[in-house]
Amino acid sequence: MGPHTRRRAECEIRALREPDLDAADRIQRRAFAALVGGDDQRDAELVRTRWAAPNTAALGAFAGTRLVGSAFATRWGSVGFVGPLSVEPEWWDRGIGSQLFAAADGVLREWGVVRRGLFTFAHSPRHHRLYQRFGYWPRFLTALMSRPVPAAPPAVEWAPGSARSREELTAAAGRLAGAVYPGLDIAGEIASVLDQKIGEVVLAGPAAAPTGVAVVHDGAGSEAGSGVAYVKVGLVRPGAEADFAALVDACLAHAAVLGVERLVVGVNTARHRAYRHLVAREFVTDVPGVTMHAPNDAGYDRDDVFVIDDWR
């Protein structure tokens, strides 16, 4: 029986429990390595950090008692996305990805998010076909970019958000996020990095009234991995390119204090001015991905929006 004529496997889809996490992590790493070759995830943690996040639902596909795949749904207020979705390579082409995606998409619908989306590989038409069946359509590329961290941190006004009260921190982030897109809310990401102690919230500008906020994963045990600081999401008010420049500098300064080697960011190329700014700051694209959207409209991927994120 050929790889594209395998019998469909009907699985039970249910929430992942803590005893499932070792298997889910192994499957996610094996599936990624089988798709792109090698394993450059090192000691980055995607499964356990997402499972522990307060704004994420973690689902598993079980064939009997055996876990054969997992998917995560994440909520940023009115915005939600699915990922990562991974299936044990030996079980590919048996409909498991479709079952997982249907369940994760159902979670986003139950949450009532306005914008549903995902990140996938730009060069993979099989993934595009799968997600299009659920009404998700590809739009602009998202560039996963990085640059070396300078030994001397940039001279910029910034502060660690962990030194502020959680109420002040989420209120400041909420003001900026709401200006970017109605109902956008990154409080769950803030809680995730601070409660799990896997990163920092970087505040650019005056600490009492920051002009930029970034949620940054730091090193091993986070979504970054050793030697890396990874900006999960960073934002300023629309049109505020000078504030965006200060936020990028603040993230570089934070990374320099940590002593890591590289700063990793993601940006949708429809945010053309933000993308060009990062290129001018010597960020290079490591992985070109594509975001897929339901409904198929721009959302906050506009030229006046200066937001760092990716929906992996």
XYZ file of C-alpha atoms in Angstrom, residues 29-260:
232
model
C 10.760 16.829 17.290
C 10.690 13.723 15.077
C 7.997 15.167 12.812
C 9.849 18.459 12.399
C 13.132 16.689 11.654
C 11.458 14.391 9.128
C 9.888 17.349 7.342
C 12.845 19.735 7.127
C 15.817 17.450 7.745
C 18.092 17.330 10.783
C 17.056 18.650 14.184
C 17.941 22.252 14.883
C 15.486 22.652 17.750
C 18.221 21.733 20.236
C 16.876 22.266 23.748
C 14.054 24.603 22.745
C 10.763 23.620 24.373
C 7.534 24.040 22.423
C 5.332 21.315 23.873
C 5.771 21.787 27.622
C 5.753 25.588 27.479
C 2.539 25.645 25.417
C 0.892 23.007 27.625
C 1.589 25.144 30.711
C 0.482 28.448 29.159
C -2.826 29.824 30.443
C -4.003 30.903 26.973
C -3.371 27.610 25.163
C -5.324 24.370 24.656
C -3.195 21.235 24.121
C -4.799 18.344 22.228
C -3.577 14.829 21.527
C -4.571 12.192 18.972
C -4.690 8.713 20.503
C -4.839 5.401 18.650
C -5.987 3.263 21.539
C -3.640 4.222 24.358
C -0.843 5.370 22.032
C -0.282 9.068 21.389
C 0.334 9.596 17.651
C 0.075 13.392 17.322
C -0.693 16.677 18.996
C -1.918 20.182 18.223
C -2.097 23.421 20.171
C -4.552 26.299 19.957
C -3.478 29.668 21.349
C -5.631 32.688 22.121
C -4.505 36.307 21.989
C -7.848 37.871 22.845
C -9.745 38.331 19.572
C -6.949 36.560 17.660
C -6.193 32.843 17.816
C -3.917 30.432 15.993
C -3.201 26.716 15.682
C 0.305 25.341 16.086
C 2.450 23.468 16.320
C 0.593 20.485 14.866
C 2.662 17.314 14.591
C 2.008 13.672 13.790
C 4.286 10.671 14.278
C 5.953 10.248 10.840
C 4.958 6.561 10.637
C 1.329 7.695 10.880
C 1.431 10.389 8.179
C -1.180 10.330 5.379
C -3.812 8.620 7.528
C -6.007 11.635 8.273
C -4.664 12.293 11.758
C -3.553 15.837 10.951
C -7.041 16.637 9.663
C -8.644 15.306 12.842
C -6.277 17.269 15.051
C -6.709 20.452 13.053
C -10.498 20.170 13.084
C -10.417 19.838 16.869
C -8.009 22.752 17.366
C -9.972 24.948 14.966
C -13.080 24.015 16.923
C -11.440 25.317 20.102
C -10.746 28.670 18.424
C -14.378 28.846 17.322
C -15.606 28.004 20.828
C -13.427 30.796 22.199
C -15.133 33.162 19.752
C -11.933 34.611 18.308
C -12.444 36.990 15.391
C -9.250 36.096 13.498
C -8.106 32.503 13.206
C -4.733 31.737 11.716
C -1.635 29.568 11.568
C 1.975 29.524 10.407
C 3.180 26.869 7.995
C 6.020 26.208 5.585
C 5.826 28.307 2.448
C 7.167 25.440 0.306
C 4.660 22.772 1.435
C 1.542 22.573 -0.779
C 0.308 19.508 1.146
C -0.045 21.680 4.253
C -1.694 24.465 2.274
C -4.268 22.012 0.873
C -5.027 20.637 4.327
C -5.693 24.000 5.933
C -7.592 25.377 2.949
C -10.179 22.634 3.524
C -10.984 24.400 6.791
C -11.254 27.871 5.230
C -7.716 29.076 5.971
C -6.024 30.847 3.061
C -2.366 31.823 2.527
C -1.475 35.487 2.471
C 1.919 37.196 2.833
C 5.123 35.501 3.917
C 6.241 35.622 7.533
C 10.020 35.906 7.803
C 11.682 34.233 10.782
C 14.753 36.425 11.163
C 17.770 36.699 13.425
C 20.953 38.657 13.966
C 23.959 38.438 16.282
C 23.602 40.176 19.618
C 26.123 43.027 19.998
C 28.582 42.734 22.854
C 27.770 46.296 23.908
C 24.016 46.766 24.415
C 22.371 49.640 22.535
C 21.881 52.841 24.512
C 18.113 52.854 24.942
C 15.642 53.428 27.756
C 14.166 50.090 28.762
C 13.177 48.065 31.806
C 12.360 44.447 32.679
C 8.624 44.005 33.058
C 9.085 41.407 35.788
C 9.983 44.304 38.097
C 6.526 45.848 37.588
C 3.238 44.679 39.062
C 1.370 42.238 36.837
C -1.613 44.591 36.737
C 0.480 47.514 35.484
C 2.250 45.307 32.984
C -0.849 43.810 31.399
C -2.580 47.199 31.333
C 0.326 48.766 29.433
C 0.432 45.869 26.974
C -3.327 46.006 26.592
C -3.290 49.664 25.581
C -0.743 49.022 22.851
C -2.339 45.779 21.630
C -5.800 47.317 21.460
C -4.471 50.099 19.264
C -3.029 47.506 16.854
C -6.212 45.422 16.504
C -9.529 45.482 18.388
C -9.507 42.913 21.157
C -5.896 41.812 20.654
C -4.583 40.734 24.065
C -1.143 39.278 24.897
C -1.709 38.939 28.646
C -1.559 35.150 28.339
C 1.919 35.305 26.809
C 3.071 37.638 29.570
C 1.762 35.259 32.213
C 3.310 32.273 30.446
C 6.914 33.549 30.425
C 6.804 35.077 33.900
C 4.967 32.241 35.662
C 7.130 29.553 34.020
C 10.279 31.686 34.464
C 11.304 31.098 30.853
C 11.804 34.695 29.748
C 11.159 38.362 30.321
C 8.775 41.110 29.303
C 10.838 43.933 27.832
C 9.486 47.465 28.216
C 10.813 50.185 25.916
C 10.564 53.836 26.888
C 9.552 55.143 30.318
C 8.756 52.253 32.648
C 5.646 54.030 33.915
C 4.279 54.530 30.388
C 6.113 52.199 27.988
C 5.936 52.890 24.265
C 6.724 49.273 23.385
C 6.241 45.853 24.987
C 7.858 42.562 23.972
C 7.458 39.054 25.400
C 10.873 37.394 25.063
C 11.772 33.730 25.588
C 15.280 33.262 26.934
C 17.586 30.315 26.350
C 17.293 26.631 27.170
C 13.928 25.388 28.423
C 12.033 28.130 26.606
C 10.859 28.320 22.995
C 14.208 29.980 22.187
C 16.801 27.320 23.020
C 20.395 27.748 24.154
C 22.215 30.857 23.038
C 19.051 32.516 21.745
C 16.555 35.155 22.849
C 13.294 34.859 20.906
C 10.690 37.626 20.693
C 7.380 35.748 20.795
C 5.437 38.981 20.361
C 6.415 42.644 20.460
C 4.318 45.678 19.622
C 4.049 49.449 19.558
C 1.266 51.755 18.417
C 0.511 51.797 14.664
C 2.683 54.203 12.719
C 5.203 54.591 15.554
C 8.369 53.573 13.716
C 10.640 55.404 16.176
C 9.028 53.477 19.042
C 9.538 50.254 17.075
C 13.228 51.060 16.653
C 13.473 51.620 20.416
C 11.712 48.304 21.108
C 14.110 46.393 18.841
C 17.027 48.093 20.622
C 15.515 47.198 23.990
C 15.265 43.530 22.971
C 18.885 43.580 21.784
C 19.924 45.193 25.079
C 18.065 42.519 27.050
C 19.740 39.797 24.961
C 23.160 41.390 25.523
C 22.598 41.403 29.285
C 21.743 37.696 29.092
C 24.897 37.013 27.106
C 23.123 35.043 24.366
